[in-house]
Amino acid sequence: MYNDNPTLDGVEKKIDEAKQGEVFYQDAGEEGGKKFYIESYGCQMNFSDSEIVASILGEAGFSPTRNMEASDLILINTCSIREKAELTVRKRLRIFDKVKQQRPGMLVGVLGCMAERLKKKFLDEEKLVDIVVGPDAYRDLPTLVAGAEDGNKGVNVFLSREETYADISPMRLDSNGVSAFISIMRGCDNMCSFCVVPYTRGRERSRNAFTIVAEATNLVERGYKEVTLLGQNVDSYKWENPETKEKVTFAELLVMVAEVSPELRVRFSTSHPKDITDEVLYAIRDYENICKYIHLPVQSGNSRILKKMNRTYDRPWYEQKVDRIYEIIPDCAISSDIITGFCTETEEEHKDSLSIINYAKYSMSYMFFYSERPGTLAERKYEDDIPLEVKKRRLSEIIELQNNISRSENLKDIGKTFKVLIEGDSKRSDLDFKGRNSQNKMVIFPKKEGLKAGDYTYVKVTESNSATLKGEIV
Ligand code: 5AD
Ligand code: SF4
């Protein structure tokens, strides 16, 4: 899930807006020692990586601060998925530049996908940048910072086949103390023709299953109630124990994490339709604490476009997958990612993307118009031939339909009672709590004495709209 919304005046769905560039952590305050300030953009993986970076810097004697002006090191964890995401980062760099002018000696580092994509070019293009570090080189940060302090700008964009940061215990930055991310794999081997990720995050590799379970156990001990297992394609998780040669699949990993505690909710993202197995679906069905929610990006509802996108499934195959999910887990919610205006997409083919929303009854979708990315297969092989206005008009049709489907699906929840994990106060009123049900739908309800963030409660839904359910504790 990515949070660089396409700019489409007024019509785009605001996706996790609050998270955009969120700055989060326990502030080190006025304590001595060097301080770093970090902003994250893009997918959940980037937010999770920032916690690994924070841990590495913590070991090197840096402490986090929310106050950019008081920091010795500004880091920006960047996203390249669409052009818009990169433009946002460039804008932030202009702001950092102003701060840097007031604070000689301050360093600016660019991390993540944009660092990997542009490499050394970043230093030439953006004079204020001192350090450029790709997603697999974060262990080198303290050395690069030390070099930059001595006036040597540094770049490390080495992509690894092994690095999973398995042994690093992330510094929980944004913590609401209730939910946390656990990175279970890195990279992507899929080569969807529109996507820059395989180039910026490298080859797929899975993290040691025991360190994942240990991280989940540690979180439970610290009072956490929900973990989201993260990877570009979690269903292709496969780890071999080097000693016993035993293999752990994603379905097995899910069960291992679910068994850490029945009180711990387990979520995961993202699933590739081609890799999600019945075993995964059975695990979701059989464990109450594995959430009944699957993010299953379709990208397009048309078989010809799917082939051009190199998604390796066609529409009938995807439909069967959706059928199978609802057959095994009738109360499962499915969400999606959809791209409009991919190369050569016709009006008829666009209508297929509309009808797949209707077919799959997505609870929600992340929707984008196609943005050509340098170096991808599509950029090299196909012409980006759909005019921007057409892409945007198609996107607005997709968004409108998805909103209608979400609204009518949420209407069906009225009268139902859900187990909700309380996340904190609702945004609108501190008289209300917000939380999520297993299906990942946001539920708002009046507070009750004795309950707090991190508690489970049962809420009967009395009202709903396209984005939230409202109800009362029962
Ligand atoms: N243009 C538009 N959207 C894209 N995505 C990935 N690459 C592009 C692109 N070039 C979308 C896909 C993916 C999500 C994370 O971002 O829908 O699933
Ligand atoms: Fe990109 Fe496809 Fe990999 Fe997702 S599965 S990161 S869309 S290449």
Short mmCIF file of C-alpha atoms and ligand atoms in Angstrom, two decimals:
data_model
loop_
_atom_site.label_atom_id
_atom_site.label_comp_id
_atom_site.label_asym_id
_atom_site.label_seq_id
_atom_site.Cartn_x
_atom_site.Cartn_y
_atom_site.Cartn_z
CA MET A 1 0.00 0.00 0.00
CA TYR A 2 1.44 3.27 -1.06
CA ASN A 3 0.57 6.70 0.17
CA ASP A 4 1.62 9.04 -2.58
CA ASN A 5 -1.78 9.91 -3.90
CA PRO A 6 -2.14 10.67 -7.55
CA THR A 7 -2.99 14.33 -7.83
CA LEU A 8 -6.33 14.47 -9.46
CA ASP A 9 -8.07 17.56 -8.23
CA GLY A 10 -10.95 16.67 -6.05
CA VAL A 11 -11.62 13.17 -7.24
CA GLU A 12 -8.85 11.00 -5.91
CA LYS A 13 -9.46 8.91 -2.88
CA LYS A 14 -7.32 10.20 -0.08
CA ILE A 15 -5.21 7.24 0.80
CA ASP A 16 -3.76 7.11 4.28
CA GLU A 17 -3.31 10.83 3.95
CA ALA A 18 -2.31 11.18 7.55
CA LYS A 19 0.65 8.95 6.91
CA GLN A 20 2.14 10.96 4.08
CA GLY A 21 5.62 11.83 5.16
CA GLU A 22 4.67 11.20 8.71
CA VAL A 23 7.26 12.03 11.29
CA PHE A 24 6.97 9.81 14.24
CA TYR A 25 8.81 8.72 17.32
CA GLN A 26 9.60 9.15 20.92
CA ASP A 27 11.55 12.34 20.98
CA ALA A 28 14.97 12.36 22.58
CA GLY A 29 14.17 15.88 23.82
CA GLU A 30 16.98 18.12 24.92
CA GLU A 31 19.36 15.31 25.81
CA GLY A 32 22.89 15.64 24.51
CA GLY A 33 24.34 13.58 21.67
CA LYS A 34 23.67 13.67 17.98
CA LYS A 35 20.14 13.62 16.72
CA PHE A 36 18.51 12.41 13.54
CA TYR A 37 15.18 13.35 12.04
CA ILE A 38 13.55 10.96 9.56
CA GLU A 39 10.61 11.26 7.17
CA SER A 40 9.15 8.33 5.28
CA TYR A 41 7.19 8.22 2.02
CA GLY A 42 5.64 5.43 0.01
CA CYS A 43 4.80 1.90 1.03
CA GLN A 44 4.57 0.34 4.47
CA MET A 45 7.88 -1.33 3.72
CA ASN A 46 9.55 2.08 3.73
CA PHE A 47 8.01 2.92 7.10
CA SER A 48 9.24 -0.41 8.37
CA ASP A 49 12.71 0.19 6.90
CA SER A 50 12.88 3.55 8.67
CA GLU A 51 12.50 1.67 11.96
CA ILE A 52 15.47 -0.49 11.00
CA VAL A 53 17.46 2.62 10.08
CA ALA A 54 16.55 4.19 13.43
CA SER A 55 17.77 1.10 15.22
CA ILE A 56 21.08 1.13 13.31
CA LEU A 57 21.60 4.81 14.06
CA GLY A 58 20.60 4.25 17.69
CA GLU A 59 23.40 1.69 18.01
CA ALA A 60 25.76 4.28 16.56
CA GLY A 61 24.85 6.78 19.27
CA PHE A 62 22.22 8.87 17.47
CA SER A 63 18.85 9.54 19.01
CA PRO A 64 15.64 10.41 17.14
CA THR A 65 14.01 13.82 17.22
CA ARG A 66 10.75 15.16 15.81
CA ASN A 67 12.29 18.56 15.50
CA MET A 68 13.98 18.91 12.13
CA GLU A 69 15.60 22.22 13.10
CA ALA A 70 17.30 20.63 16.11
CA SER A 71 18.71 17.63 14.26
CA ASP A 72 22.24 16.91 13.07
CA LEU A 73 21.07 14.57 10.35
CA ILE A 74 17.90 14.75 8.23
CA LEU A 75 16.94 11.54 6.48
CA ILE A 76 14.24 11.08 3.89
CA ASN A 77 13.12 7.56 3.01
CA THR A 78 11.90 7.88 -0.55
CA CYS A 79 9.53 6.22 -3.01
CA SER A 80 9.87 5.91 -6.80
CA ILE A 81 6.67 4.08 -7.63
CA ARG A 82 5.11 7.00 -9.48
CA GLU A 83 6.47 10.30 -10.70
CA LYS A 84 4.33 12.15 -8.16
CA ALA A 85 6.10 10.36 -5.30
CA GLU A 86 9.47 11.54 -6.55
CA LEU A 87 8.26 15.12 -7.01
CA THR A 88 7.09 15.16 -3.39
CA VAL A 89 10.57 14.15 -2.26
CA ARG A 90 12.21 16.87 -4.37
CA LYS A 91 9.90 19.43 -2.73
CA ARG A 92 10.90 18.24 0.73
CA LEU A 93 14.57 18.55 -0.20
CA ARG A 94 13.98 22.25 -0.98
CA ILE A 95 12.61 22.69 2.54
CA PHE A 96 15.54 20.82 4.08
CA ASP A 97 17.87 23.10 2.17
CA LYS A 98 16.46 26.13 4.00
CA VAL A 99 16.91 24.43 7.37
CA LYS A 100 20.45 23.42 6.46
CA GLN A 101 21.39 26.99 5.65
CA GLN A 102 20.50 27.93 9.24
CA ARG A 103 22.44 25.04 10.68
CA PRO A 104 25.93 24.59 9.24
CA GLY A 105 27.26 21.06 9.62
CA MET A 106 23.85 19.48 9.39
CA LEU A 107 23.76 16.51 6.99
CA VAL A 108 21.00 15.39 4.63
CA GLY A 109 20.64 11.77 3.58
CA VAL A 110 18.39 10.23 0.94
CA LEU A 111 17.33 6.64 1.57
CA GLY A 112 15.15 4.11 -0.19
CA CYS A 113 13.95 3.59 -3.73
CA MET A 114 14.80 7.00 -5.19
CA ALA A 115 18.32 6.70 -3.78
CA GLU A 116 18.63 3.32 -5.46
CA ARG A 117 17.20 4.56 -8.76
CA LEU A 118 19.27 7.71 -9.08
CA LYS A 119 22.41 6.59 -7.24
CA LYS A 120 25.31 9.01 -7.51
CA LYS A 121 23.27 11.21 -9.85
CA PHE A 122 21.44 12.40 -6.77
CA LEU A 123 24.56 14.14 -5.49
CA ASP A 124 24.98 15.97 -8.80
CA GLU A 125 21.32 16.93 -9.10
CA GLU A 126 20.73 17.91 -5.49
CA LYS A 127 23.70 19.76 -4.14
CA LEU A 128 22.48 19.72 -0.57
CA VAL A 129 22.39 15.93 -0.33
CA ASP A 130 25.36 14.43 1.55
CA ILE A 131 24.50 10.75 1.67
CA VAL A 132 22.65 8.41 -0.69
CA VAL A 133 21.78 4.96 0.65
CA GLY A 134 19.80 2.22 -1.08
CA PRO A 135 17.42 -0.19 0.70
CA ASP A 136 20.00 -2.93 1.22
CA ALA A 137 22.84 -0.74 2.51
CA TYR A 138 21.45 0.70 5.74
CA ARG A 139 24.06 -1.05 7.89
CA ASP A 140 26.60 1.22 6.23
CA LEU A 141 24.83 4.40 7.37
CA PRO A 142 26.99 5.14 10.44
CA THR A 143 30.15 4.87 8.31
CA LEU A 144 28.66 7.04 5.56
CA VAL A 145 27.59 9.64 8.12
CA ALA A 146 31.06 9.69 9.66
CA GLY A 147 32.56 10.16 6.19
CA ALA A 148 30.15 12.98 5.38
CA GLU A 149 31.01 14.69 8.67
CA ASP A 150 34.58 14.77 7.39
CA GLY A 151 33.38 16.33 4.17
CA ASN A 152 33.23 13.20 2.03
CA LYS A 153 29.84 12.73 0.46
CA GLY A 154 28.92 9.06 0.37
CA VAL A 155 26.86 6.67 -1.74
CA ASN A 156 26.03 3.04 -1.08
CA VAL A 157 23.41 1.54 -3.34
CA PHE A 158 24.66 -2.00 -3.33
CA LEU A 159 21.74 -4.41 -3.78
CA SER A 160 22.16 -7.62 -1.84
CA ARG A 161 20.87 -11.12 -2.44
CA GLU A 162 21.01 -11.92 1.26
CA GLU A 163 20.33 -8.83 3.35
CA THR A 164 17.08 -9.11 5.34
CA TYR A 165 18.16 -7.20 8.48
CA ALA A 166 17.00 -10.36 10.26
CA ASP A 167 18.95 -9.68 13.44
CA ILE A 168 17.97 -6.03 13.80
CA SER A 169 15.32 -5.17 16.32
CA PRO A 170 13.50 -2.18 14.82
CA MET A 171 13.13 0.98 16.88
CA ARG A 172 9.34 1.44 16.88
CA LEU A 173 9.00 4.99 15.73
CA ASP A 174 5.34 5.83 15.26
CA SER A 175 4.20 3.57 17.95
CA ASN A 176 0.63 3.68 19.10
CA GLY A 177 1.80 0.70 21.16
CA VAL A 178 -0.88 -1.44 19.54
CA SER A 179 0.19 -2.37 16.00
CA ALA A 180 3.59 -2.88 14.40
CA PHE A 181 5.07 -3.95 11.09
CA ILE A 182 7.33 -6.96 10.75
CA SER A 183 9.29 -7.19 7.54
CA ILE A 184 9.40 -10.84 6.40
CA MET A 185 10.99 -10.56 2.99
CA ARG A 186 12.62 -8.03 0.72
CA GLY A 187 12.73 -7.34 -2.99
CA CYS A 188 10.56 -8.63 -5.80
CA ASP A 189 11.20 -11.08 -8.64
CA ASN A 190 7.94 -10.47 -10.47
CA MET A 191 8.82 -7.94 -13.11
CA CYS A 192 5.40 -6.44 -13.67
CA SER A 193 6.11 -4.31 -16.72
CA PHE A 194 4.95 -1.02 -15.15
CA CYS A 195 6.84 -1.39 -11.89
CA VAL A 196 10.14 0.06 -10.80
CA VAL A 197 10.34 -1.92 -7.54
CA PRO A 198 12.37 -4.89 -8.82
CA TYR A 199 15.04 -2.38 -9.89
CA THR A 200 15.04 -0.38 -6.67
CA ARG A 201 14.62 -3.15 -4.14
CA GLY A 202 16.40 -5.96 -5.90
CA ARG A 203 15.90 -9.70 -5.81
CA GLU A 204 13.42 -11.42 -3.59
CA ARG A 205 14.74 -12.98 -0.37
CA SER A 206 13.00 -14.28 2.72
CA ARG A 207 13.93 -13.59 6.30
CA ASN A 208 14.77 -16.25 8.88
CA ALA A 209 11.40 -17.47 10.22
CA PHE A 210 12.67 -17.79 13.79
CA THR A 211 13.71 -14.14 13.93
CA ILE A 212 10.24 -13.18 12.68
CA VAL A 213 8.57 -15.22 15.41
CA ALA A 214 11.01 -13.80 17.98
CA GLU A 215 10.14 -10.26 16.89
CA ALA A 216 6.40 -11.02 17.20
CA THR A 217 6.96 -12.58 20.64
CA ASN A 218 8.91 -9.53 21.79
CA LEU A 219 6.11 -7.25 20.57
CA VAL A 220 3.51 -9.25 22.49
CA GLU A 221 5.64 -9.01 25.62
CA ARG A 222 5.66 -5.24 25.16
CA GLY A 223 1.87 -5.15 24.93
CA TYR A 224 1.40 -4.99 21.14
CA LYS A 225 -1.81 -6.55 19.82
CA GLU A 226 -1.37 -6.55 16.06
CA VAL A 227 1.41 -7.26 13.60
CA THR A 228 1.42 -6.83 9.83
CA LEU A 229 3.81 -9.13 8.03
CA LEU A 230 5.30 -7.12 5.20
CA GLY A 231 6.78 -7.92 1.84
CA GLN A 232 6.33 -6.96 -1.80
CA ASN A 233 4.91 -10.41 -2.42
CA VAL A 234 4.44 -12.21 0.90
CA ASP A 235 2.87 -15.32 -0.62
CA SER A 236 6.14 -16.29 -2.23
CA TYR A 237 7.86 -16.26 1.18
CA LYS A 238 10.08 -19.32 1.41
CA TRP A 239 12.80 -19.82 3.96
CA GLU A 240 15.03 -22.83 4.40
CA ASN A 241 16.50 -23.60 7.78
CA PRO A 242 20.21 -23.92 6.93
CA GLU A 243 20.71 -26.58 9.60
CA THR A 244 17.73 -28.88 9.17
CA LYS A 245 17.02 -27.96 5.51
CA GLU A 246 13.38 -27.68 6.55
CA LYS A 247 11.41 -25.24 4.45
CA VAL A 248 8.90 -22.75 5.80
CA THR A 249 6.16 -21.53 3.45
CA PHE A 250 4.11 -18.39 3.92
CA ALA A 251 1.11 -20.42 5.16
CA GLU A 252 3.36 -22.08 7.76
CA LEU A 253 4.87 -18.77 8.78
CA LEU A 254 1.40 -17.27 9.26
CA VAL A 255 0.50 -20.11 11.59
CA MET A 256 3.79 -19.80 13.50
CA VAL A 257 3.13 -16.10 14.11
CA ALA A 258 -0.57 -16.67 14.91
CA GLU A 259 0.45 -19.20 17.55
CA VAL A 260 2.64 -16.67 19.35
CA SER A 261 -0.52 -15.50 21.14
CA PRO A 262 -4.26 -15.79 20.47
CA GLU A 263 -4.44 -12.12 21.59
CA LEU A 264 -2.18 -11.03 18.72
CA ARG A 265 -3.86 -10.14 15.46
CA VAL A 266 -1.91 -11.09 12.38
CA ARG A 267 -2.21 -9.20 9.09
CA PHE A 268 -0.10 -9.33 5.95
CA SER A 269 0.55 -7.34 2.80
CA THR A 270 0.91 -7.59 -0.18
CA SER A 271 -0.42 -10.74 -1.83
CA HIS A 272 0.16 -11.55 -5.47
CA PRO A 273 -2.86 -13.39 -6.87
CA LYS A 274 -0.60 -15.89 -8.63
CA ASP A 275 1.10 -16.98 -5.40
CA ILE A 276 -1.63 -17.07 -2.76
CA THR A 277 -2.36 -20.71 -1.99
CA ASP A 278 -5.30 -22.60 -0.50
CA GLU A 279 -3.05 -23.35 2.49
CA VAL A 280 -2.87 -19.62 3.19
CA LEU A 281 -6.66 -19.40 2.93
CA TYR A 282 -7.11 -22.37 5.29
CA ALA A 283 -4.75 -20.74 7.80
CA ILE A 284 -6.85 -17.56 7.67
CA ARG A 285 -10.03 -19.60 8.10
CA ASP A 286 -8.70 -21.75 10.95
CA TYR A 287 -7.07 -19.09 13.12
CA GLU A 288 -9.39 -16.53 14.64
CA ASN A 289 -6.48 -14.12 15.08
CA ILE A 290 -5.37 -14.20 11.43
CA CYS A 291 -7.40 -11.35 9.99
CA LYS A 292 -10.07 -12.02 7.39
CA TYR A 293 -8.65 -9.53 4.96
CA ILE A 294 -6.58 -9.95 1.82
CA HIS A 295 -5.03 -7.18 -0.23
CA LEU A 296 -5.05 -8.81 -3.67
CA PRO A 297 -4.07 -6.23 -6.31
CA VAL A 298 -5.68 -6.92 -9.69
CA GLN A 299 -4.09 -3.92 -11.54
CA SER A 300 -6.48 -4.37 -14.50
CA GLY A 301 -9.67 -6.33 -15.15
CA ASN A 302 -8.73 -7.07 -18.76
CA SER A 303 -6.78 -10.15 -19.85
CA ARG A 304 -4.91 -8.47 -22.71
CA ILE A 305 -3.76 -5.62 -20.48
CA LEU A 306 -2.84 -8.06 -17.70
CA LYS A 307 -0.62 -9.89 -20.18
CA LYS A 308 1.01 -6.65 -21.24
CA MET A 309 1.52 -5.83 -17.57
CA ASN A 310 3.22 -9.21 -17.16
CA ARG A 311 0.97 -10.11 -14.25
CA THR A 312 1.03 -13.82 -15.27
CA TYR A 313 -2.72 -14.35 -14.66
CA ASP A 314 -5.73 -13.47 -16.76
CA ARG A 315 -9.16 -12.29 -15.76
CA PRO A 316 -10.88 -15.70 -15.49
CA TRP A 317 -8.00 -16.93 -13.34
CA TYR A 318 -8.27 -13.93 -11.03
CA GLU A 319 -12.03 -14.37 -10.78
CA GLN A 320 -11.50 -17.98 -9.74
CA LYS A 321 -9.09 -16.85 -7.05
CA VAL A 322 -11.68 -14.41 -5.71
CA ASP A 323 -14.34 -17.16 -5.78
CA ARG A 324 -12.01 -19.47 -3.88
CA ILE A 325 -11.36 -16.87 -1.19
CA TYR A 326 -15.07 -16.25 -0.58
CA GLU A 327 -15.74 -20.00 -0.70
CA ILE A 328 -13.15 -20.82 1.99
CA ILE A 329 -13.53 -17.61 4.03
CA PRO A 330 -17.06 -16.27 3.44
CA ASP A 331 -16.55 -13.25 5.71
CA CYS A 332 -13.25 -12.21 4.10
CA ALA A 333 -12.75 -8.68 2.81
CA ILE A 334 -10.65 -8.24 -0.32
CA SER A 335 -9.02 -5.01 -1.43
CA SER A 336 -7.11 -4.12 -4.58
CA ASP A 337 -4.74 -1.87 -6.48
CA ILE A 338 -5.90 -0.68 -9.90
CA ILE A 339 -4.03 1.23 -12.59
CA THR A 340 -5.92 3.14 -15.30
CA GLY A 341 -4.65 4.12 -18.71
CA PHE A 342 -1.85 1.59 -19.05
CA CYS A 343 -0.26 1.56 -22.53
CA THR A 344 -2.80 0.88 -25.31
CA GLU A 345 -5.76 0.40 -22.92
CA THR A 346 -9.03 0.89 -24.86
CA GLU A 347 -12.37 2.11 -23.49
CA GLU A 348 -13.70 -1.45 -23.60
CA GLU A 349 -10.69 -2.72 -21.68
CA HIS A 350 -11.11 0.05 -19.12
CA LYS A 351 -14.72 -1.13 -18.66
CA ASP A 352 -13.31 -4.52 -17.68
CA SER A 353 -11.48 -2.84 -14.80
CA LEU A 354 -14.81 -1.35 -13.73
CA SER A 355 -16.54 -4.70 -13.91
CA ILE A 356 -13.87 -6.55 -11.92
CA ILE A 357 -14.55 -4.17 -9.02
CA ASN A 358 -18.17 -5.20 -9.23
CA TYR A 359 -17.24 -8.85 -9.47
CA ALA A 360 -14.76 -8.96 -6.59
CA LYS A 361 -16.75 -6.58 -4.37
CA TYR A 362 -13.58 -4.99 -3.05
CA SER A 363 -13.94 -3.41 0.37
CA MET A 364 -11.59 -0.69 -0.88
CA SER A 365 -8.93 -0.07 -3.51
CA TYR A 366 -5.83 2.00 -4.05
CA MET A 367 -6.35 3.51 -7.48
CA PHE A 368 -3.81 5.22 -9.71
CA PHE A 369 -3.38 6.38 -13.24
CA TYR A 370 -0.40 4.89 -15.02
CA SER A 371 2.86 6.76 -14.54
CA GLU A 372 5.71 5.69 -16.79
CA ARG A 373 8.85 4.84 -14.80
CA PRO A 374 12.34 4.99 -16.29
CA GLY A 375 13.99 1.64 -16.89
CA THR A 376 10.87 -0.50 -16.57
CA LEU A 377 9.88 -3.00 -19.23
CA ALA A 378 6.87 -0.88 -20.21
CA GLU A 379 9.02 2.21 -20.61
CA ARG A 380 11.41 0.34 -22.88
CA LYS A 381 8.85 -1.60 -24.91
CA TYR A 382 5.56 0.28 -25.00
CA GLU A 383 4.45 3.76 -25.81
CA ASP A 384 2.78 5.64 -22.95
CA ASP A 385 -0.01 6.52 -25.38
CA ILE A 386 -3.09 7.24 -23.28
CA PRO A 387 -3.52 11.01 -22.87
CA LEU A 388 -3.38 12.25 -19.28
CA GLU A 389 -6.98 13.55 -19.37
CA VAL A 390 -8.19 10.12 -20.47
CA LYS A 391 -6.18 8.37 -17.73
CA LYS A 392 -7.63 10.77 -15.17
CA ARG A 393 -11.19 10.45 -16.43
CA ARG A 394 -10.92 6.67 -16.30
CA LEU A 395 -9.45 6.91 -12.83
CA SER A 396 -12.33 9.06 -11.64
CA GLU A 397 -14.79 6.47 -13.01
CA ILE A 398 -12.94 3.72 -11.17
CA ILE A 399 -12.90 5.74 -7.94
CA GLU A 400 -16.59 6.54 -8.18
CA LEU A 401 -17.55 2.92 -8.72
CA GLN A 402 -15.26 1.69 -5.94
CA ASN A 403 -16.78 4.23 -3.54
CA ASN A 404 -20.25 2.99 -4.45
CA ILE A 405 -19.26 -0.63 -3.93
CA SER A 406 -17.58 0.20 -0.61
CA ARG A 407 -20.70 2.07 0.47
CA SER A 408 -23.06 -0.76 -0.45
CA GLU A 409 -20.78 -3.43 1.08
CA ASN A 410 -20.56 -1.41 4.30
CA LEU A 411 -24.36 -1.07 4.37
CA LYS A 412 -24.50 -4.85 4.65
CA ASP A 413 -22.53 -4.59 7.91
CA ILE A 414 -25.30 -2.66 9.66
CA GLY A 415 -26.71 -4.84 12.42
CA LYS A 416 -23.62 -7.06 12.58
CA THR A 417 -21.39 -7.23 15.64
CA PHE A 418 -17.62 -7.19 15.17
CA LYS A 419 -14.67 -7.77 17.44
CA VAL A 420 -12.72 -4.51 17.25
CA LEU A 421 -9.16 -3.79 18.35
CA ILE A 422 -9.13 -0.26 19.80
CA GLU A 423 -6.37 1.87 18.26
CA GLY A 424 -7.07 5.15 20.07
CA ASP A 425 -9.28 8.21 19.97
CA SER A 426 -11.23 8.87 16.80
CA LYS A 427 -9.90 11.75 14.71
CA ARG A 428 -13.11 13.75 15.04
CA SER A 429 -13.91 13.40 18.73
CA ASP A 430 -12.11 12.30 21.86
CA LEU A 431 -15.44 11.00 23.11
CA ASP A 432 -15.16 8.23 20.49
CA PHE A 433 -12.72 5.40 19.94
CA LYS A 434 -11.49 4.19 16.58
CA GLY A 435 -10.46 0.65 15.86
CA ARG A 436 -10.57 -1.99 13.16
CA ASN A 437 -12.47 -5.18 12.70
CA SER A 438 -10.85 -8.31 11.32
CA GLN A 439 -11.82 -7.21 7.79
CA ASN A 440 -9.67 -4.11 8.28
CA LYS A 441 -12.63 -1.75 8.26
CA MET A 442 -12.39 1.31 10.49
CA VAL A 443 -15.04 1.30 13.21
CA ILE A 444 -15.96 4.41 15.27
CA PHE A 445 -17.91 4.11 18.50
CA PRO A 446 -18.52 5.98 21.78
CA LYS A 447 -15.98 5.28 24.52
CA LYS A 448 -16.74 3.23 27.57
CA GLU A 449 -15.11 3.50 31.01
CA GLY A 450 -12.33 1.04 31.58
CA LEU A 451 -11.47 0.49 27.92
CA LYS A 452 -8.28 1.79 26.32
CA ALA A 453 -6.17 1.51 23.16
CA GLY A 454 -5.01 -2.08 22.75
CA ASP A 455 -8.18 -3.61 24.20
CA TYR A 456 -10.61 -5.73 22.21
CA THR A 457 -14.30 -4.94 22.37
CA TYR A 458 -17.45 -5.98 20.52
CA VAL A 459 -19.20 -3.30 18.51
CA LYS A 460 -22.61 -3.53 16.85
CA VAL A 461 -22.74 -1.48 13.67
CA THR A 462 -25.57 1.03 13.47
CA GLU A 463 -24.44 3.30 10.59
CA SER A 464 -21.94 3.21 7.77
CA ASN A 465 -20.57 5.12 4.82
CA SER A 466 -18.04 4.24 2.11
CA ALA A 467 -15.08 4.61 4.45
CA THR A 468 -16.17 3.73 7.99
CA LEU A 469 -18.57 1.83 10.16
CA LYS A 470 -20.16 3.45 13.20
CA GLY A 471 -21.65 1.60 16.11
CA GLU A 472 -21.97 0.93 19.81
CA ILE A 473 -20.24 -1.39 22.24
CA VAL A 474 -22.37 -4.42 23.08
N1 5AD B 1 2.08 3.76 -12.36
C1 5AD B 1 0.96 3.73 -11.60
N2 5AD B 1 0.79 2.91 -10.57
C2 5AD B 1 1.78 2.03 -10.29
N3 5AD B 1 1.90 1.07 -9.35
C3 5AD B 1 3.08 0.48 -9.49
N4 5AD B 1 3.77 1.03 -10.53
C4 5AD B 1 2.96 1.99 -11.04
C5 5AD B 1 3.09 2.89 -12.12
N5 5AD B 1 4.18 2.90 -12.89
C6 5AD B 1 0.83 0.76 -8.41
C7 5AD B 1 0.38 -0.68 -8.53
C8 5AD B 1 0.97 -1.33 -7.33
C9 5AD B 1 0.93 -0.19 -6.34
C10 5AD B 1 1.80 -0.35 -5.18
O1 5AD B 1 1.31 0.93 -7.10
O2 5AD B 1 -1.02 -0.72 -8.49
O3 5AD B 1 0.26 -2.45 -6.87
FE1 SF4 B 2 5.95 -4.21 -8.52
FE2 SF4 B 2 4.64 -6.37 -9.45
FE3 SF4 B 2 6.62 -6.67 -7.64
FE4 SF4 B 2 4.30 -5.55 -6.89
S1 SF4 B 2 4.57 -7.67 -7.63
S2 SF4 B 2 6.38 -4.81 -6.41
S3 SF4 B 2 3.69 -4.42 -8.74
S4 SF4 B 2 6.83 -5.90 -9.74
#
